[in-house]
mmCIF file of C-alpha atoms in Angstrom:
data_model
loop_
_atom_site.group_PDB
_atom_site.id
_atom_site.type_symbol
_atom_site.label_atom_id
_atom_site.label_comp_id
_atom_site.label_asym_id
_atom_site.label_seq_id
_atom_site.Cartn_x
_atom_site.Cartn_y
_atom_site.Cartn_z
ATOM 1 C CA LEU A 8 -47.401 -35.160 -18.793
ATOM 2 C CA ALA A 9 -47.272 -37.465 -21.758
ATOM 3 C CA LYS A 10 -44.101 -36.983 -23.743
ATOM 4 C CA THR A 11 -44.133 -37.322 -27.499
ATOM 5 C CA THR A 12 -41.451 -38.463 -29.909
ATOM 6 C CA GLN A 13 -41.537 -37.677 -33.607
ATOM 7 C CA PRO A 14 -38.994 -37.864 -36.437
ATOM 8 C CA ILE A 15 -36.980 -34.685 -36.690
ATOM 9 C CA SER A 16 -37.504 -34.328 -40.409
ATOM 10 C CA MET A 17 -38.990 -35.997 -43.462
ATOM 11 C CA ASP A 18 -38.661 -35.384 -47.183
ATOM 12 C CA SER A 19 -41.307 -36.104 -49.773
ATOM 13 C CA TYR A 20 -42.303 -35.254 -53.323
ATOM 14 C CA GLU A 21 -45.403 -33.609 -54.589
ATOM 15 C CA GLY A 22 -48.331 -35.955 -55.022
ATOM 16 C CA GLN A 23 -47.090 -38.518 -52.521
ATOM 17 C CA GLU A 24 -48.812 -39.565 -49.331
ATOM 18 C CA VAL A 25 -46.890 -38.654 -46.201
ATOM 19 C CA ASN A 26 -47.231 -40.456 -42.896
ATOM 20 C CA ILE A 27 -45.747 -38.944 -39.743
ATOM 21 C CA THR A 28 -45.757 -41.132 -36.682
ATOM 22 C CA CYS A 29 -45.722 -39.886 -33.120
ATOM 23 C CA SER A 30 -44.935 -42.046 -30.094
ATOM 24 C CA HIS A 31 -46.607 -41.291 -26.772
ATOM 25 C CA ASN A 32 -46.062 -44.313 -24.564
ATOM 26 C CA ASN A 33 -47.357 -42.777 -21.336
ATOM 27 C CA ILE A 34 -50.556 -41.310 -22.714
ATOM 28 C CA ALA A 35 -53.221 -40.945 -20.027
ATOM 29 C CA THR A 36 -56.793 -42.172 -20.252
ATOM 30 C CA ASN A 37 -58.281 -38.712 -20.679
ATOM 31 C CA ASP A 38 -55.623 -37.462 -23.114
ATOM 32 C CA TYR A 39 -56.479 -36.518 -26.666
ATOM 33 C CA ILE A 40 -54.014 -36.544 -29.551
ATOM 34 C CA THR A 41 -53.841 -33.326 -31.499
ATOM 35 C CA TRP A 42 -51.717 -32.327 -34.472
ATOM 36 C CA TYR A 43 -50.698 -28.822 -35.394
ATOM 37 C CA GLN A 44 -49.003 -27.390 -38.485
ATOM 38 C CA GLN A 45 -46.662 -24.411 -38.469
ATOM 39 C CA PHE A 46 -45.492 -22.533 -41.531
ATOM 40 C CA PRO A 47 -42.426 -20.295 -41.344
ATOM 41 C CA SER A 48 -43.147 -16.939 -39.738
ATOM 42 C CA GLN A 49 -46.600 -18.019 -38.621
ATOM 43 C CA GLY A 50 -48.193 -19.430 -35.523
ATOM 44 C CA PRO A 51 -49.171 -23.112 -35.330
ATOM 45 C CA ARG A 52 -52.615 -24.032 -36.521
ATOM 46 C CA PHE A 53 -54.844 -26.957 -35.631
ATOM 47 C CA ILE A 54 -54.992 -29.780 -38.179
ATOM 48 C CA ILE A 55 -56.742 -32.748 -36.630
ATOM 49 C CA GLN A 56 -57.540 -34.410 -33.321
ATOM 50 C CA GLY A 57 -58.520 -37.851 -32.188
ATOM 51 C CA TYR A 58 -58.942 -40.097 -29.193
ATOM 52 C CA LYS A 59 -58.931 -43.545 -30.756
ATOM 53 C CA THR A 60 -59.254 -45.388 -34.078
ATOM 54 C CA LYS A 61 -59.361 -43.170 -37.148
ATOM 55 C CA VAL A 62 -60.337 -39.589 -37.778
ATOM 56 C CA THR A 63 -60.480 -37.932 -41.180
ATOM 57 C CA ASN A 64 -61.122 -34.361 -42.212
ATOM 58 C CA GLU A 65 -60.583 -32.314 -45.335
ATOM 59 C CA VAL A 66 -56.886 -31.889 -44.593
ATOM 60 C CA ALA A 67 -55.603 -35.142 -43.128
ATOM 61 C CA SER A 68 -56.306 -38.463 -41.490
ATOM 62 C CA LEU A 69 -55.246 -39.567 -38.051
ATOM 63 C CA PHE A 70 -54.735 -43.227 -37.233
ATOM 64 C CA ILE A 71 -54.618 -44.312 -33.595
ATOM 65 C CA PRO A 72 -54.065 -47.977 -32.653
ATOM 66 C CA ALA A 73 -55.997 -49.601 -29.856
ATOM 67 C CA ASP A 74 -53.245 -49.125 -27.249
ATOM 68 C CA ARG A 75 -53.021 -45.388 -28.131
ATOM 69 C CA LYS A 76 -49.288 -45.396 -27.548
ATOM 70 C CA SER A 77 -48.685 -43.924 -30.965
ATOM 71 C CA SER A 78 -50.523 -42.082 -33.698
ATOM 72 C CA THR A 79 -49.934 -41.445 -37.383
ATOM 73 C CA LEU A 80 -50.793 -38.294 -39.238
ATOM 74 C CA SER A 81 -51.449 -39.011 -42.886
ATOM 75 C CA LEU A 82 -51.338 -36.256 -45.488
ATOM 76 C CA PRO A 83 -52.687 -37.393 -48.863
ATOM 77 C CA ARG A 84 -51.040 -36.157 -52.041
ATOM 78 C CA VAL A 85 -48.873 -33.453 -50.538
ATOM 79 C CA SER A 86 -48.002 -30.281 -52.396
ATOM 80 C CA LEU A 87 -45.182 -27.798 -51.988
ATOM 81 C CA SER A 88 -47.394 -25.737 -49.714
ATOM 82 C CA ASP A 89 -47.489 -28.568 -47.194
ATOM 83 C CA THR A 90 -43.860 -27.864 -46.336
ATOM 84 C CA ALA A 91 -44.067 -27.004 -42.650
ATOM 85 C CA VAL A 92 -43.372 -28.237 -39.144
ATOM 86 C CA TYR A 93 -45.887 -30.712 -37.775
ATOM 87 C CA TYR A 94 -46.400 -31.054 -34.027
ATOM 88 C CA CYS A 95 -48.010 -33.912 -32.180
ATOM 89 C CA LEU A 96 -49.523 -32.985 -28.823
ATOM 90 C CA VAL A 97 -50.935 -35.249 -26.183
ATOM 91 C CA GLY A 98 -52.957 -33.978 -23.293
ATOM 92 C CA ASP A 99 -56.327 -32.608 -22.351
ATOM 93 C CA GLU A 100 -56.718 -28.941 -21.571
ATOM 94 C CA GLU A 101 -60.190 -29.680 -20.221
ATOM 95 C CA TYR A 102 -58.512 -31.181 -17.155
ATOM 96 C CA GLY A 103 -56.099 -28.339 -16.805
ATOM 97 C CA ASN A 104 -53.221 -30.164 -18.431
ATOM 98 C CA LYS A 105 -51.193 -27.730 -20.366
ATOM 99 C CA LEU A 106 -50.475 -28.901 -23.863
ATOM 100 C CA VAL A 107 -46.784 -29.468 -24.481
ATOM 101 C CA PHE A 108 -45.312 -28.972 -27.918
ATOM 102 C CA GLY A 109 -42.404 -31.245 -28.786
ATOM 103 C CA ALA A 110 -39.703 -30.510 -31.334
ATOM 104 C CA GLY A 111 -42.028 -31.320 -34.216
ATOM 105 C CA THR A 112 -41.291 -32.877 -37.593
ATOM 106 C CA ILE A 113 -39.983 -30.703 -40.406
ATOM 107 C CA LEU A 114 -41.648 -31.875 -43.595
ATOM 108 C CA ARG A 115 -40.008 -30.780 -46.831
ATOM 109 C CA VAL A 116 -41.996 -31.357 -49.996
ATOM 110 C CA LYS A 117 -40.002 -31.220 -53.199
ATOM 111 C CA SER A 118 -41.123 -30.866 -56.797
ATOM 112 C CA ASP B 15 -60.661 -10.322 -39.551
ATOM 113 C CA THR B 16 -57.656 -11.635 -37.630
ATOM 114 C CA ALA B 17 -58.817 -13.943 -34.842
ATOM 115 C CA VAL B 18 -55.783 -13.504 -32.585
ATOM 116 C CA SER B 19 -53.780 -10.377 -33.207
ATOM 117 C CA GLN B 20 -50.616 -9.310 -31.496
ATOM 118 C CA THR B 21 -48.488 -6.198 -31.772
ATOM 119 C CA PRO B 22 -45.816 -5.400 -32.560
ATOM 120 C CA LYS B 23 -44.825 -8.070 -35.063
ATOM 121 C CA TYR B 24 -41.152 -7.095 -34.898
ATOM 122 C CA LEU B 25 -39.341 -5.507 -32.004
ATOM 123 C CA VAL B 26 -35.646 -4.739 -31.722
ATOM 124 C CA THR B 27 -34.508 -3.278 -28.432
ATOM 125 C CA GLN B 28 -31.475 -2.919 -26.237
ATOM 126 C CA MET B 29 -30.612 -4.922 -23.157
ATOM 127 C CA GLY B 30 -32.077 -3.507 -19.999
ATOM 128 C CA ASN B 31 -35.101 -1.945 -21.658
ATOM 129 C CA ASP B 32 -38.715 -2.657 -20.738
ATOM 130 C CA LYS B 33 -41.127 -3.619 -23.498
ATOM 131 C CA SER B 34 -44.679 -4.830 -23.933
ATOM 132 C CA ILE B 35 -46.411 -7.037 -26.448
ATOM 133 C CA LYS B 36 -50.145 -6.692 -26.783
ATOM 134 C CA CYS B 37 -52.611 -9.402 -27.712
ATOM 135 C CA GLU B 38 -56.280 -9.374 -28.511
ATOM 136 C CA GLN B 39 -58.638 -12.133 -29.599
ATOM 137 C CA ASN B 40 -62.036 -11.622 -31.160
ATOM 138 C CA LEU B 41 -63.147 -15.245 -30.944
ATOM 139 C CA GLY B 42 -64.993 -14.879 -27.665
ATOM 140 C CA HIS B 43 -62.666 -17.420 -26.036
ATOM 141 C CA ASP B 44 -62.278 -17.620 -22.283
ATOM 142 C CA THR B 45 -58.656 -18.774 -22.185
ATOM 143 C CA MET B 46 -55.555 -17.035 -23.469
ATOM 144 C CA TYR B 47 -51.911 -18.048 -23.532
ATOM 145 C CA TRP B 48 -48.403 -16.812 -24.137
ATOM 146 C CA TYR B 49 -45.936 -19.179 -25.751
ATOM 147 C CA LYS B 50 -42.251 -18.635 -26.449
ATOM 148 C CA GLN B 51 -40.463 -20.175 -29.424
ATOM 149 C CA ASP B 52 -36.697 -20.086 -29.203
ATOM 150 C CA SER B 53 -34.049 -20.370 -31.886
ATOM 151 C CA LYS B 54 -34.266 -24.160 -31.788
ATOM 152 C CA LYS B 55 -37.962 -23.846 -32.612
ATOM 153 C CA PHE B 56 -39.168 -25.337 -29.331
ATOM 154 C CA LEU B 57 -42.558 -23.908 -28.458
ATOM 155 C CA LYS B 58 -43.005 -23.545 -24.704
ATOM 156 C CA ILE B 59 -45.994 -22.310 -22.775
ATOM 157 C CA MET B 60 -45.315 -19.390 -20.474
ATOM 158 C CA PHE B 61 -48.678 -18.353 -19.086
ATOM 159 C CA SER B 62 -52.334 -19.224 -19.370
ATOM 160 C CA TYR B 63 -55.278 -17.135 -18.259
ATOM 161 C CA ASN B 64 -58.872 -18.264 -17.967
ATOM 162 C CA ASN B 65 -61.437 -15.504 -17.625
ATOM 163 C CA LYS B 66 -58.705 -13.071 -16.586
ATOM 164 C CA GLU B 67 -57.346 -15.400 -13.919
ATOM 165 C CA LEU B 68 -53.879 -16.908 -14.095
ATOM 166 C CA ILE B 69 -54.106 -20.711 -14.307
ATOM 167 C CA ILE B 70 -50.707 -21.692 -15.664
ATOM 168 C CA ASN B 71 -47.450 -19.979 -14.813
ATOM 169 C CA GLU B 72 -44.455 -21.904 -16.020
ATOM 170 C CA THR B 73 -40.961 -21.358 -14.712
ATOM 171 C CA VAL B 74 -40.609 -17.940 -16.210
ATOM 172 C CA PRO B 75 -38.448 -15.165 -14.744
ATOM 173 C CA ASN B 76 -40.530 -12.644 -12.848
ATOM 174 C CA ARG B 77 -39.288 -10.040 -15.293
ATOM 175 C CA PHE B 78 -42.140 -11.349 -17.412
ATOM 176 C CA SER B 79 -45.509 -10.127 -16.238
ATOM 177 C CA PRO B 80 -48.737 -10.900 -18.054
ATOM 178 C CA LYS B 81 -51.718 -8.607 -17.689
ATOM 179 C CA SER B 82 -55.270 -9.486 -18.638
ATOM 180 C CA PRO B 83 -57.549 -6.439 -18.436
ATOM 181 C CA ASP B 84 -60.439 -8.488 -19.816
ATOM 182 C CA LYS B 85 -60.844 -11.941 -21.264
ATOM 183 C CA ALA B 86 -60.233 -10.710 -24.805
ATOM 184 C CA HIS B 87 -56.821 -9.268 -24.012
ATOM 185 C CA LEU B 88 -53.609 -10.682 -22.617
ATOM 186 C CA ASN B 89 -50.591 -8.429 -22.733
ATOM 187 C CA LEU B 90 -47.026 -9.410 -21.926
ATOM 188 C CA HIS B 91 -44.699 -6.963 -20.262
ATOM 189 C CA ILE B 92 -40.995 -7.713 -20.020
ATOM 190 C CA ASN B 93 -38.692 -5.791 -17.707
ATOM 191 C CA SER B 94 -34.916 -5.484 -17.938
ATOM 192 C CA LEU B 95 -34.631 -7.341 -21.210
ATOM 193 C CA GLU B 96 -31.750 -9.767 -21.626
ATOM 194 C CA LEU B 97 -30.104 -11.224 -24.712
ATOM 195 C CA GLY B 98 -31.658 -14.604 -23.944
ATOM 196 C CA ASP B 99 -35.127 -13.129 -24.224
ATOM 197 C CA SER B 100 -34.693 -12.936 -27.981
ATOM 198 C CA ALA B 101 -37.332 -15.261 -29.411
ATOM 199 C CA VAL B 102 -40.701 -15.348 -31.091
ATOM 200 C CA TYR B 103 -43.586 -14.851 -28.693
ATOM 201 C CA PHE B 104 -46.968 -16.245 -29.654
ATOM 202 C CA CYS B 105 -50.247 -15.267 -28.137
ATOM 203 C CA ALA B 106 -53.043 -17.812 -28.376
ATOM 204 C CA SER B 107 -56.568 -18.462 -27.218
ATOM 205 C CA SER B 108 -59.012 -21.308 -26.799
ATOM 206 C CA GLN B 109 -62.440 -22.004 -25.428
ATOM 207 C CA LEU B 110 -62.550 -24.680 -22.772
ATOM 208 C CA GLY B 111 -65.361 -27.127 -23.326
ATOM 209 C CA VAL B 112 -65.501 -26.538 -27.054
ATOM 210 C CA ARG B 113 -63.368 -28.562 -29.475
ATOM 211 C CA ARG B 114 -60.785 -29.793 -27.028
ATOM 212 C CA ASN B 115 -57.176 -28.758 -27.326
ATOM 213 C CA THR B 116 -57.899 -26.417 -30.212
ATOM 214 C CA ILE B 117 -55.686 -23.417 -29.662
ATOM 215 C CA TYR B 118 -55.709 -20.482 -32.032
ATOM 216 C CA PHE B 119 -52.359 -18.752 -32.358
ATOM 217 C CA GLY B 120 -51.471 -15.249 -33.395
ATOM 218 C CA GLU B 121 -48.872 -14.486 -36.028
ATOM 219 C CA GLY B 122 -46.102 -14.052 -33.498
ATOM 220 C CA SER B 123 -43.946 -11.188 -32.258
ATOM 221 C CA TRP B 124 -40.258 -11.388 -33.148
ATOM 222 C CA LEU B 125 -38.261 -9.918 -30.278
ATOM 223 C CA THR B 126 -34.566 -9.233 -30.769
ATOM 224 C CA VAL B 127 -32.549 -7.949 -27.847
ATOM 225 C CA VAL B 128 -29.207 -6.394 -28.754
#
C-alpha cells in the first residue's frame, strides 16, 4: 500500500491561499489521490480527487506532477471555517485496495 | 436527510460490558465500512462489507463482530469491552464503480469505556 507523508500542522490567516503537499513515493499505477477534510466531532468528507495533472472543483484544486510521487491540495482564500484536518489518501478501492488514512495535516486558520 | 447515520452518538460503559453501534445508509451504496479513530486521531479501517459480504477484516480482536443484515446496514457489536476500546467509531459507505474512493462517513460514535 502506498504510504503518504504530510506536514503535521499548518497555520494560515483568513484570505490567504493554503497549499498542503503530500508525498507518496510508492504510488501504484492504478492508484488515485484523494483528499478528505475532517472537522472536529465530525466524520471525514471528500474534497477532491485526481489521477494526474490538475483538478479543480468549487472547493479546492489538486496539483499532481508527472511522476505522481506527490500532490498538492490548494485551498484558495481560506476562512476560519476551513480550520480542519486534511487527509491525503492514495489507493484504489476499485481494485480492492483499502484506503489508508495517514495522520493528516491540522490546518489552523486565524483571523 | 442524513446519508450515513449511526447510533448512539455517545456511549459510556463499564469494562467487560457488551455494546452495539448501529449504522444505516440511505445512499443505495453497496459497500459499508467501520473505521476507528483513536486519541491520536489516526483513522484506521476495521471492516468492509460489500453487498453484505465481508471483504476487509483488519487485525481487529474477535471481540469485535460486524453484522450486515442487508446492504444498507452494518452494525458493530463489541464484547467484553476494554479500556483500550475507547475511541470514536465511524461508519461509512461507498459505491464501487462510481466516483472512485469517495467514502461517505457518518458523524461518529464516541465510545468511552470506564
